[in-house]
Amino acid sequence: MFKSLKPFFTNSLVCAPKYNFGANEKQIKARIKAVKSVAKITKAMKMVAASKMRIDVQRLERGKNFGIRTVSSIFANETYLQKKNVNIAVKKTLLVPITSDKGLCGGVNSGIVREVKAIIAPNRSGYKIFSVGEKGTTGLLRPAKDLLVFAATELSSPMNYATAASLAHKINETAEDCEKIQLVYNEFRSVISTVIRTVDVWPKKQFSQHFKHVTKYDVSEPDKEYTQQYYFELYLGSAVYHALLQNAASEQSARMNAMENASKNAKEILEKLTLLYNKVRQARITMELVEVVSGANAL
């Protein structure tokens, strides 16, 4: 009896889509400008890092063998010392991670921090940390704040032996209650390759226990106590100097590679943004032509 009645008037009006081409073009254009600026900066930083790396590698080649094996060779070739076979129980170790003060150099600094975390993980109570470099200090503040006893930052550049000797003296003072010093740094292999290396050296007390068994052959040498002192300074200072030179060359090579990768990424982003900008611009032009043609047909 009752039937549903359809409405007499139907709403056939449909909202026309709105295209905000002007705003999109403006935003994309601003992004393109920003990416271009970043690309210029990274390219300039790459060139600066390449120049510094070349100088640091030359300095490394000239100084990497300075005194590094002198004392070790004496101990290795001393027959009486080999017979004594001096063994020292290691209860406490001073870790010396060497990093850079500046960033934007890839993973060289984070790799050192991860290596230190892995070393101290089995027995935290058996380590102390003497951090060299701002990035290593910042990276170890949260995971190993209780072990961080001293930090040396903003070292003079370029690195020289006087700075390394001063740093070695402070490291030796900090390691008075330790039986071993462990240097952790990046070793430069090539422009694209660096490896993390760990080198063990003795503090002064343990060095003296080994050196007292060394036979004095040359009568023109000073007394044994004085000889021991300058041999120890050469032993520790040359090890620190070698580590600093290796790390400086690794830092600059990593920064050059990081800036090169950043420049390539900026170029790829720029190509995508340019393509997107052209699409949006072409869509705007097409829409304007459609509106003009539609208006002409309406007339």
PDB file of C-alpha atoms in Angstrom:
ATOM      1  CA  MET A   1       0.000   0.000   0.000  1.00  0.00           C
ATOM      2  CA  PHE A   2       2.759   2.362   0.908  1.00  0.00           C
ATOM      3  CA  LYS A   3       5.640   2.783  -1.538  1.00  0.00           C
ATOM      4  CA  SER A   4       8.883   4.610  -1.085  1.00  0.00           C
ATOM      5  CA  LEU A   5       8.870   7.909  -2.888  1.00  0.00           C
ATOM      6  CA  LYS A   6      11.985   9.063  -4.685  1.00  0.00           C
ATOM      7  CA  PRO A   7      12.912  12.675  -4.132  1.00  0.00           C
ATOM      8  CA  PHE A   8      11.890  14.930  -6.957  1.00  0.00           C
ATOM      9  CA  PHE A   9      15.090  17.000  -6.859  1.00  0.00           C
ATOM     10  CA  THR A  10      18.450  15.274  -6.897  1.00  0.00           C
ATOM     11  CA  ASN A  11      21.714  16.911  -5.972  1.00  0.00           C
ATOM     12  CA  SER A  12      23.765  16.570  -9.131  1.00  0.00           C
ATOM     13  CA  LEU A  13      26.332  19.229  -8.237  1.00  0.00           C
ATOM     14  CA  VAL A  14      29.898  17.908  -7.842  1.00  0.00           C
ATOM     15  CA  CYS A  15      32.695  19.990  -6.340  1.00  0.00           C
ATOM     16  CA  ALA A  16      35.441  20.657  -8.828  1.00  0.00           C
ATOM     17  CA  PRO A  17      38.922  19.590  -7.650  1.00  0.00           C
ATOM     18  CA  LYS A  18      41.262  22.320  -6.537  1.00  0.00           C
ATOM     19  CA  TYR A  19      44.865  22.235  -7.695  1.00  0.00           C
ATOM     20  CA  ASN A  20      47.414  24.170  -5.720  1.00  0.00           C
ATOM     21  CA  PHE A  21      50.118  24.121  -8.390  1.00  0.00           C
ATOM     22  CA  GLY A  22      51.598  27.484  -7.425  1.00  0.00           C
ATOM     23  CA  ALA A  23      52.286  26.483  -3.835  1.00  0.00           C
ATOM     24  CA  ASN A  24      53.738  23.101  -4.873  1.00  0.00           C
ATOM     25  CA  GLU A  25      56.043  24.714  -7.398  1.00  0.00           C
ATOM     26  CA  LYS A  26      57.222  27.235  -4.844  1.00  0.00           C
ATOM     27  CA  GLN A  27      57.973  24.565  -2.222  1.00  0.00           C
ATOM     28  CA  ILE A  28      59.812  22.327  -4.690  1.00  0.00           C
ATOM     29  CA  LYS A  29      61.815  25.274  -5.992  1.00  0.00           C
ATOM     30  CA  ALA A  30      62.849  26.155  -2.424  1.00  0.00           C
ATOM     31  CA  ARG A  31      63.954  22.565  -1.806  1.00  0.00           C
ATOM     32  CA  ILE A  32      65.960  22.537  -5.036  1.00  0.00           C
ATOM     33  CA  LYS A  33      67.721  25.709  -3.942  1.00  0.00           C
ATOM     34  CA  ALA A  34      68.514  24.206  -0.513  1.00  0.00           C
ATOM     35  CA  VAL A  35      69.866  20.964  -2.003  1.00  0.00           C
ATOM     36  CA  LYS A  36      72.055  22.923  -4.414  1.00  0.00           C
ATOM     37  CA  SER A  37      73.527  24.867  -1.498  1.00  0.00           C
ATOM     38  CA  VAL A  38      74.229  21.636   0.414  1.00  0.00           C
ATOM     39  CA  ALA A  39      75.867  20.118  -2.666  1.00  0.00           C
ATOM     40  CA  LYS A  40      78.185  23.129  -2.994  1.00  0.00           C
ATOM     41  CA  ILE A  41      79.177  22.872   0.686  1.00  0.00           C
ATOM     42  CA  THR A  42      79.865  19.122   0.570  1.00  0.00           C
ATOM     43  CA  LYS A  43      81.885  19.497  -2.642  1.00  0.00           C
ATOM     44  CA  ALA A  44      84.024  22.218  -1.046  1.00  0.00           C
ATOM     45  CA  MET A  45      84.491  20.135   2.123  1.00  0.00           C
ATOM     46  CA  LYS A  46      85.542  17.159   0.005  1.00  0.00           C
ATOM     47  CA  MET A  47      88.237  19.239  -1.696  1.00  0.00           C
ATOM     48  CA  VAL A  48      89.496  20.586   1.653  1.00  0.00           C
ATOM     49  CA  ALA A  49      89.530  17.081   3.195  1.00  0.00           C
ATOM     50  CA  ALA A  50      91.424  15.700   0.169  1.00  0.00           C
ATOM     51  CA  SER A  51      94.080  18.395   0.547  1.00  0.00           C
ATOM     52  CA  LYS A  52      94.424  17.782   4.304  1.00  0.00           C
ATOM     53  CA  MET A  53      94.505  14.021   3.793  1.00  0.00           C
ATOM     54  CA  ARG A  54      97.368  14.328   1.324  1.00  0.00           C
ATOM     55  CA  ILE A  55      99.377  16.333   3.879  1.00  0.00           C
ATOM     56  CA  ASP A  56      98.519  13.966   6.752  1.00  0.00           C
ATOM     57  CA  VAL A  57      99.467  10.896   4.700  1.00  0.00           C
ATOM     58  CA  GLN A  58     102.821  12.480   3.852  1.00  0.00           C
ATOM     59  CA  ARG A  59     103.371  13.268   7.537  1.00  0.00           C
ATOM     60  CA  LEU A  60     102.417   9.678   8.403  1.00  0.00           C
ATOM     61  CA  GLU A  61     104.896   8.256   5.892  1.00  0.00           C
ATOM     62  CA  ARG A  62     107.691  10.404   7.313  1.00  0.00           C
ATOM     63  CA  GLY A  63     106.957   9.797  10.984  1.00  0.00           C
ATOM     64  CA  LYS A  64     105.312   6.384  11.327  1.00  0.00           C
ATOM     65  CA  ASN A  65     108.637   4.588  11.966  1.00  0.00           C
ATOM     66  CA  PHE A  66     110.047   7.128  14.399  1.00  0.00           C
ATOM     67  CA  GLY A  67     111.078   5.178  17.500  1.00  0.00           C
ATOM     68  CA  ILE A  68     108.140   2.796  17.157  1.00  0.00           C
ATOM     69  CA  ARG A  69     110.205  -0.433  17.252  1.00  0.00           C
ATOM     70  CA  THR A  70     113.390   0.746  18.968  1.00  0.00           C
ATOM     71  CA  VAL A  71     112.644  -0.387  22.526  1.00  0.00           C
ATOM     72  CA  SER A  72     110.613  -3.401  21.382  1.00  0.00           C
ATOM     73  CA  SER A  73     113.617  -4.601  19.361  1.00  0.00           C
ATOM     74  CA  ILE A  74     115.871  -4.250  22.412  1.00  0.00           C
ATOM     75  CA  PHE A  75     113.513  -6.380  24.476  1.00  0.00           C
ATOM     76  CA  ALA A  76     113.036  -8.936  21.700  1.00  0.00           C
ATOM     77  CA  ASN A  77     116.787  -9.413  21.151  1.00  0.00           C
ATOM     78  CA  GLU A  78     117.829  -9.416  24.820  1.00  0.00           C
ATOM     79  CA  THR A  79     118.613 -13.080  25.577  1.00  0.00           C
ATOM     80  CA  TYR A  80     118.819 -12.637  29.346  1.00  0.00           C
ATOM     81  CA  LEU A  81     115.398 -10.989  29.430  1.00  0.00           C
ATOM     82  CA  GLN A  82     113.965 -13.871  27.404  1.00  0.00           C
ATOM     83  CA  LYS A  83     115.334 -16.332  29.943  1.00  0.00           C
ATOM     84  CA  LYS A  84     113.823 -14.424  32.856  1.00  0.00           C
ATOM     85  CA  ASN A  85     110.377 -14.573  31.185  1.00  0.00           C
ATOM     86  CA  VAL A  86     108.839 -11.743  33.225  1.00  0.00           C
ATOM     87  CA  ASN A  87     105.081 -12.208  33.597  1.00  0.00           C
ATOM     88  CA  ILE A  88     102.916  -9.468  35.112  1.00  0.00           C
ATOM     89  CA  ALA A  89      99.321 -10.136  36.146  1.00  0.00           C
ATOM     90  CA  VAL A  90      96.985  -7.537  34.645  1.00  0.00           C
ATOM     91  CA  LYS A  91      94.321  -6.392  37.092  1.00  0.00           C
ATOM     92  CA  LYS A  92      93.615  -2.917  35.733  1.00  0.00           C
ATOM     93  CA  THR A  93      93.904  -1.576  32.169  1.00  0.00           C
ATOM     94  CA  LEU A  94      93.873   2.021  30.991  1.00  0.00           C
ATOM     95  CA  LEU A  95      92.018   2.305  27.686  1.00  0.00           C
ATOM     96  CA  VAL A  96      93.055   5.216  25.451  1.00  0.00           C
ATOM     97  CA  PRO A  97      90.532   5.592  22.584  1.00  0.00           C
ATOM     98  CA  ILE A  98      91.772   8.137  20.024  1.00  0.00           C
ATOM     99  CA  THR A  99      89.095   9.978  18.025  1.00  0.00           C
ATOM    100  CA  SER A 100      88.703  13.340  16.295  1.00  0.00           C
ATOM    101  CA  ASP A 101      87.388  16.650  17.610  1.00  0.00           C
ATOM    102  CA  LYS A 102      85.211  17.227  14.534  1.00  0.00           C
ATOM    103  CA  GLY A 103      82.505  15.130  12.931  1.00  0.00           C
ATOM    104  CA  LEU A 104      81.290  14.577   9.351  1.00  0.00           C
ATOM    105  CA  CYS A 105      83.897  11.857   8.835  1.00  0.00           C
ATOM    106  CA  GLY A 106      81.852   8.704   8.408  1.00  0.00           C
ATOM    107  CA  GLY A 107      82.015   5.970  11.022  1.00  0.00           C
ATOM    108  CA  VAL A 108      85.620   6.287  12.215  1.00  0.00           C
ATOM    109  CA  ASN A 109      84.643   7.785  15.578  1.00  0.00           C
ATOM    110  CA  SER A 110      81.575   5.625  16.191  1.00  0.00           C
ATOM    111  CA  GLY A 111      83.670   2.554  15.357  1.00  0.00           C
ATOM    112  CA  ILE A 112      86.145   3.420  18.114  1.00  0.00           C
ATOM    113  CA  VAL A 113      83.295   3.926  20.603  1.00  0.00           C
ATOM    114  CA  ARG A 114      81.789   0.548  19.692  1.00  0.00           C
ATOM    115  CA  GLU A 115      85.184  -1.124  20.058  1.00  0.00           C
ATOM    116  CA  VAL A 116      85.659   0.351  23.538  1.00  0.00           C
ATOM    117  CA  LYS A 117      82.172  -0.808  24.566  1.00  0.00           C
ATOM    118  CA  ALA A 118      83.003  -4.335  23.388  1.00  0.00           C
ATOM    119  CA  ILE A 119      86.305  -4.348  25.292  1.00  0.00           C
ATOM    120  CA  ILE A 120      84.856  -3.216  28.635  1.00  0.00           C
ATOM    121  CA  ALA A 121      81.688  -5.347  28.408  1.00  0.00           C
ATOM    122  CA  PRO A 122      83.090  -8.565  30.002  1.00  0.00           C
ATOM    123  CA  ASN A 123      84.650  -6.838  33.045  1.00  0.00           C
ATOM    124  CA  ARG A 124      83.932  -3.145  33.559  1.00  0.00           C
ATOM    125  CA  SER A 125      85.740  -3.006  36.901  1.00  0.00           C
ATOM    126  CA  GLY A 126      89.043  -3.869  35.239  1.00  0.00           C
ATOM    127  CA  TYR A 127      89.234  -0.750  33.058  1.00  0.00           C
ATOM    128  CA  LYS A 128      89.720   2.994  33.164  1.00  0.00           C
ATOM    129  CA  ILE A 129      89.311   5.287  30.143  1.00  0.00           C
ATOM    130  CA  PHE A 130      91.546   8.160  29.060  1.00  0.00           C
ATOM    131  CA  SER A 131      89.695   9.621  26.071  1.00  0.00           C
ATOM    132  CA  VAL A 132      91.482  11.581  23.336  1.00  0.00           C
ATOM    133  CA  GLY A 133      89.195  13.641  21.080  1.00  0.00           C
ATOM    134  CA  GLU A 134      85.843  15.357  21.530  1.00  0.00           C
ATOM    135  CA  LYS A 135      83.771  12.801  19.614  1.00  0.00           C
ATOM    136  CA  GLY A 136      85.045   9.838  21.595  1.00  0.00           C
ATOM    137  CA  THR A 137      84.482  11.658  24.883  1.00  0.00           C
ATOM    138  CA  THR A 138      80.902  12.565  23.935  1.00  0.00           C
ATOM    139  CA  GLY A 139      80.175   9.040  22.721  1.00  0.00           C
ATOM    140  CA  LEU A 140      81.438   7.431  25.946  1.00  0.00           C
ATOM    141  CA  LEU A 141      79.761   9.793  28.406  1.00  0.00           C
ATOM    142  CA  ARG A 142      76.536   7.789  28.588  1.00  0.00           C
ATOM    143  CA  PRO A 143      77.717   4.150  28.362  1.00  0.00           C
ATOM    144  CA  ALA A 144      80.943   4.537  30.389  1.00  0.00           C
ATOM    145  CA  LYS A 145      80.731   7.726  32.426  1.00  0.00           C
ATOM    146  CA  ASP A 146      81.902   5.939  35.579  1.00  0.00           C
ATOM    147  CA  LEU A 147      85.081   4.719  33.819  1.00  0.00           C
ATOM    148  CA  LEU A 148      85.995   7.999  32.119  1.00  0.00           C
ATOM    149  CA  VAL A 149      88.749   9.518  34.271  1.00  0.00           C
ATOM    150  CA  PHE A 150      90.296  12.047  31.887  1.00  0.00           C
ATOM    151  CA  ALA A 151      89.663  13.556  28.445  1.00  0.00           C
ATOM    152  CA  ALA A 152      92.055  15.424  26.160  1.00  0.00           C
ATOM    153  CA  THR A 153      90.407  17.512  23.429  1.00  0.00           C
ATOM    154  CA  GLU A 154      91.338  20.257  20.956  1.00  0.00           C
ATOM    155  CA  LEU A 155      94.871  19.008  20.377  1.00  0.00           C
ATOM    156  CA  SER A 156      97.090  21.225  18.240  1.00  0.00           C
ATOM    157  CA  SER A 157      97.091  20.552  14.517  1.00  0.00           C
ATOM    158  CA  PRO A 158      99.141  19.429  12.643  1.00  0.00           C
ATOM    159  CA  MET A 159     100.230  16.767  15.097  1.00  0.00           C
ATOM    160  CA  ASN A 160     103.859  16.862  16.248  1.00  0.00           C
ATOM    161  CA  TYR A 161     106.002  14.786  18.581  1.00  0.00           C
ATOM    162  CA  ALA A 162     106.033  17.434  21.328  1.00  0.00           C
ATOM    163  CA  THR A 163     102.233  17.221  21.632  1.00  0.00           C
ATOM    164  CA  ALA A 164     102.360  13.417  21.579  1.00  0.00           C
ATOM    165  CA  ALA A 165     105.067  13.379  24.287  1.00  0.00           C
ATOM    166  CA  SER A 166     103.000  15.681  26.520  1.00  0.00           C
ATOM    167  CA  LEU A 167      99.955  13.488  26.014  1.00  0.00           C
ATOM    168  CA  ALA A 168     102.018  10.359  26.755  1.00  0.00           C
ATOM    169  CA  HIS A 169     103.245  11.925  30.002  1.00  0.00           C
ATOM    170  CA  LYS A 170      99.652  12.553  31.116  1.00  0.00           C
ATOM    171  CA  ILE A 171      98.619   9.040  30.099  1.00  0.00           C
ATOM    172  CA  ASN A 172     101.450   7.589  32.201  1.00  0.00           C
ATOM    173  CA  GLU A 173     100.366   9.660  35.218  1.00  0.00           C
ATOM    174  CA  THR A 174      96.794   8.387  34.844  1.00  0.00           C
ATOM    175  CA  ALA A 175      97.995   4.772  34.564  1.00  0.00           C
ATOM    176  CA  GLU A 176      99.828   4.668  37.913  1.00  0.00           C
ATOM    177  CA  ASP A 177      97.446   2.047  39.317  1.00  0.00           C
ATOM    178  CA  CYS A 178      97.205   0.084  36.035  1.00  0.00           C
ATOM    179  CA  GLU A 179      99.297  -2.802  34.731  1.00  0.00           C
ATOM    180  CA  LYS A 180      98.610  -2.161  31.046  1.00  0.00           C
ATOM    181  CA  ILE A 181      97.823   0.685  28.659  1.00  0.00           C
ATOM    182  CA  GLN A 182      95.730  -0.095  25.598  1.00  0.00           C
ATOM    183  CA  LEU A 183      95.663   2.338  22.660  1.00  0.00           C
ATOM    184  CA  VAL A 184      92.595   2.089  20.388  1.00  0.00           C
ATOM    185  CA  TYR A 185      92.774   4.008  17.110  1.00  0.00           C
ATOM    186  CA  ASN A 186      92.055   3.875  13.378  1.00  0.00           C
ATOM    187  CA  GLU A 187      94.917   2.604  11.242  1.00  0.00           C
ATOM    188  CA  PHE A 188      95.194   4.097   7.762  1.00  0.00           C
ATOM    189  CA  ARG A 189      95.407   1.434   5.047  1.00  0.00           C
ATOM    190  CA  SER A 190      94.367   3.322   1.920  1.00  0.00           C
ATOM    191  CA  VAL A 191      92.161   6.212   0.829  1.00  0.00           C
ATOM    192  CA  ILE A 192      89.061   4.013   1.078  1.00  0.00           C
ATOM    193  CA  SER A 193      90.132   1.616   3.828  1.00  0.00           C
ATOM    194  CA  THR A 194      90.836   2.046   7.548  1.00  0.00           C
ATOM    195  CA  VAL A 195      90.836  -0.572  10.310  1.00  0.00           C
ATOM    196  CA  ILE A 196      90.520  -0.285  14.071  1.00  0.00           C
ATOM    197  CA  ARG A 197      93.706  -1.363  15.798  1.00  0.00           C
ATOM    198  CA  THR A 198      94.452  -2.052  19.464  1.00  0.00           C
ATOM    199  CA  VAL A 199      98.042  -1.734  20.739  1.00  0.00           C
ATOM    200  CA  ASP A 200      99.197  -2.751  24.234  1.00  0.00           C
ATOM    201  CA  VAL A 201     101.991  -0.810  25.964  1.00  0.00           C
ATOM    202  CA  TRP A 202     103.397  -0.918  29.487  1.00  0.00           C
ATOM    203  CA  PRO A 203     103.125   1.797  32.098  1.00  0.00           C
ATOM    204  CA  LYS A 204     106.359   2.978  33.710  1.00  0.00           C
ATOM    205  CA  LYS A 205     106.307   0.538  36.620  1.00  0.00           C
ATOM    206  CA  GLN A 206     105.881  -2.530  34.402  1.00  0.00           C
ATOM    207  CA  PHE A 207     108.401  -1.162  31.898  1.00  0.00           C
ATOM    208  CA  SER A 208     110.965  -0.867  34.705  1.00  0.00           C
ATOM    209  CA  GLN A 209     110.439  -4.488  35.739  1.00  0.00           C
ATOM    210  CA  HIS A 210     111.366  -5.576  32.213  1.00  0.00           C
ATOM    211  CA  PHE A 211     114.122  -3.038  31.639  1.00  0.00           C
ATOM    212  CA  LYS A 212     116.075  -3.966  34.771  1.00  0.00           C
ATOM    213  CA  HIS A 213     116.991  -7.271  33.102  1.00  0.00           C
ATOM    214  CA  VAL A 214     118.444  -5.557  30.023  1.00  0.00           C
ATOM    215  CA  THR A 215     122.236  -5.831  29.885  1.00  0.00           C
ATOM    216  CA  LYS A 216     124.190  -2.590  29.524  1.00  0.00           C
ATOM    217  CA  TYR A 217     126.686  -3.043  26.676  1.00  0.00           C
ATOM    218  CA  ASP A 218     127.847   0.465  25.805  1.00  0.00           C
ATOM    219  CA  VAL A 219     130.047   2.094  28.474  1.00  0.00           C
ATOM    220  CA  SER A 220     129.403   5.539  27.007  1.00  0.00           C
ATOM    221  CA  GLU A 221     125.722   5.377  27.984  1.00  0.00           C
ATOM    222  CA  PRO A 222     124.551   7.223  31.110  1.00  0.00           C
ATOM    223  CA  ASP A 223     123.671   5.374  34.288  1.00  0.00           C
ATOM    224  CA  LYS A 224     120.945   2.790  34.050  1.00  0.00           C
ATOM    225  CA  GLU A 225     118.255   4.775  35.874  1.00  0.00           C
ATOM    226  CA  TYR A 226     118.619   7.711  33.515  1.00  0.00           C
ATOM    227  CA  THR A 227     118.790   5.380  30.509  1.00  0.00           C
ATOM    228  CA  GLN A 228     115.598   3.697  31.634  1.00  0.00           C
ATOM    229  CA  GLN A 229     113.824   7.049  31.889  1.00  0.00           C
ATOM    230  CA  TYR A 230     114.579   8.268  28.374  1.00  0.00           C
ATOM    231  CA  TYR A 231     113.972   4.825  26.858  1.00  0.00           C
ATOM    232  CA  PHE A 232     110.538   4.745  28.497  1.00  0.00           C
ATOM    233  CA  GLU A 233     109.697   8.228  27.239  1.00  0.00           C
ATOM    234  CA  LEU A 234     110.713   7.171  23.728  1.00  0.00           C
ATOM    235  CA  TYR A 235     108.768   3.911  24.078  1.00  0.00           C
ATOM    236  CA  LEU A 236     105.441   5.459  25.163  1.00  0.00           C
ATOM    237  CA  GLY A 237     105.797   8.748  23.272  1.00  0.00           C
ATOM    238  CA  SER A 238     106.506   7.071  19.931  1.00  0.00           C
ATOM    239  CA  ALA A 239     103.536   4.687  20.387  1.00  0.00           C
ATOM    240  CA  VAL A 240     101.167   7.608  21.071  1.00  0.00           C
ATOM    241  CA  TYR A 241     102.673   9.646  18.218  1.00  0.00           C
ATOM    242  CA  HIS A 242     102.236   6.752  15.786  1.00  0.00           C
ATOM    243  CA  ALA A 243      98.587   6.279  16.858  1.00  0.00           C
ATOM    244  CA  LEU A 244      97.815  10.005  16.478  1.00  0.00           C
ATOM    245  CA  LEU A 245      99.337  10.141  12.989  1.00  0.00           C
ATOM    246  CA  GLN A 246      97.410   7.059  11.881  1.00  0.00           C
ATOM    247  CA  ASN A 247      94.139   8.403  13.267  1.00  0.00           C
ATOM    248  CA  ALA A 248      94.594  11.856  11.687  1.00  0.00           C
ATOM    249  CA  ALA A 249      95.115  10.348   8.216  1.00  0.00           C
ATOM    250  CA  SER A 250      92.143   8.010   8.722  1.00  0.00           C
ATOM    251  CA  GLU A 251      89.932  10.914   9.806  1.00  0.00           C
ATOM    252  CA  GLN A 252      90.653  13.003   6.712  1.00  0.00           C
ATOM    253  CA  SER A 253      90.260  10.072   4.312  1.00  0.00           C
ATOM    254  CA  ALA A 254      86.917   9.156   5.929  1.00  0.00           C
ATOM    255  CA  ARG A 255      85.759  12.794   5.752  1.00  0.00           C
ATOM    256  CA  MET A 256      86.682  12.992   2.069  1.00  0.00           C
ATOM    257  CA  ASN A 257      84.722   9.806   1.314  1.00  0.00           C
ATOM    258  CA  ALA A 258      81.752  10.962   3.417  1.00  0.00           C
ATOM    259  CA  MET A 259      81.585  14.304   1.601  1.00  0.00           C
ATOM    260  CA  GLU A 260      81.882  12.566  -1.770  1.00  0.00           C
ATOM    261  CA  ASN A 261      78.948  10.311  -0.892  1.00  0.00           C
ATOM    262  CA  ALA A 262      76.977  13.309   0.361  1.00  0.00           C
ATOM    263  CA  SER A 263      77.618  15.142  -2.907  1.00  0.00           C
ATOM    264  CA  LYS A 264      76.423  12.107  -4.903  1.00  0.00           C
ATOM    265  CA  ASN A 265      73.284  11.839  -2.769  1.00  0.00           C
ATOM    266  CA  ALA A 266      72.580  15.552  -3.203  1.00  0.00           C
ATOM    267  CA  LYS A 267      72.932  15.160  -6.968  1.00  0.00           C
ATOM    268  CA  GLU A 268      70.457  12.264  -7.002  1.00  0.00           C
ATOM    269  CA  ILE A 269      67.954  14.189  -4.863  1.00  0.00           C
ATOM    270  CA  LEU A 270      68.375  17.214  -7.123  1.00  0.00           C
ATOM    271  CA  GLU A 271      67.576  15.140 -10.210  1.00  0.00           C
ATOM    272  CA  LYS A 272      64.399  13.754  -8.583  1.00  0.00           C
ATOM    273  CA  LEU A 273      63.268  17.185  -7.418  1.00  0.00           C
ATOM    274  CA  THR A 274      63.915  18.696 -10.855  1.00  0.00           C
ATOM    275  CA  LEU A 275      61.833  15.959 -12.492  1.00  0.00           C
ATOM    276  CA  LEU A 276      59.027  16.502  -9.967  1.00  0.00           C
ATOM    277  CA  TYR A 277      59.168  20.263 -10.490  1.00  0.00           C
ATOM    278  CA  ASN A 278      58.877  19.823 -14.258  1.00  0.00           C
ATOM    279  CA  LYS A 279      55.868  17.513 -13.820  1.00  0.00           C
ATOM    280  CA  VAL A 280      54.075  19.974 -11.549  1.00  0.00           C
ATOM    281  CA  ARG A 281      54.844  22.881 -13.875  1.00  0.00           C
ATOM    282  CA  GLN A 282      53.645  20.945 -16.900  1.00  0.00           C
ATOM    283  CA  ALA A 283      50.432  19.974 -15.060  1.00  0.00           C
ATOM    284  CA  ARG A 284      49.796  23.644 -14.216  1.00  0.00           C
ATOM    285  CA  ILE A 285      50.337  24.713 -17.830  1.00  0.00           C
ATOM    286  CA  THR A 286      48.050  21.920 -19.072  1.00  0.00           C
ATOM    287  CA  MET A 287      45.313  22.951 -16.630  1.00  0.00           C
ATOM    288  CA  GLU A 288      45.563  26.584 -17.722  1.00  0.00           C
ATOM    289  CA  LEU A 289      45.239  25.549 -21.369  1.00  0.00           C
ATOM    290  CA  VAL A 290      42.186  23.431 -20.541  1.00  0.00           C
ATOM    291  CA  GLU A 291      40.556  26.364 -18.774  1.00  0.00           C
ATOM    292  CA  VAL A 292      41.246  28.681 -21.715  1.00  0.00           C
ATOM    293  CA  VAL A 293      39.837  26.175 -24.236  1.00  0.00           C
ATOM    294  CA  SER A 294      36.781  25.492 -22.062  1.00  0.00           C
ATOM    295  CA  GLY A 295      36.117  29.229 -21.763  1.00  0.00           C
ATOM    296  CA  ALA A 296      36.426  29.705 -25.500  1.00  0.00           C
ATOM    297  CA  ASN A 297      34.002  26.863 -26.184  1.00  0.00           C
ATOM    298  CA  ALA A 298      31.507  28.317 -23.710  1.00  0.00           C
ATOM    299  CA  LEU A 299      31.457  31.553 -25.664  1.00  0.00           C
TER     300      LEU A 299
END
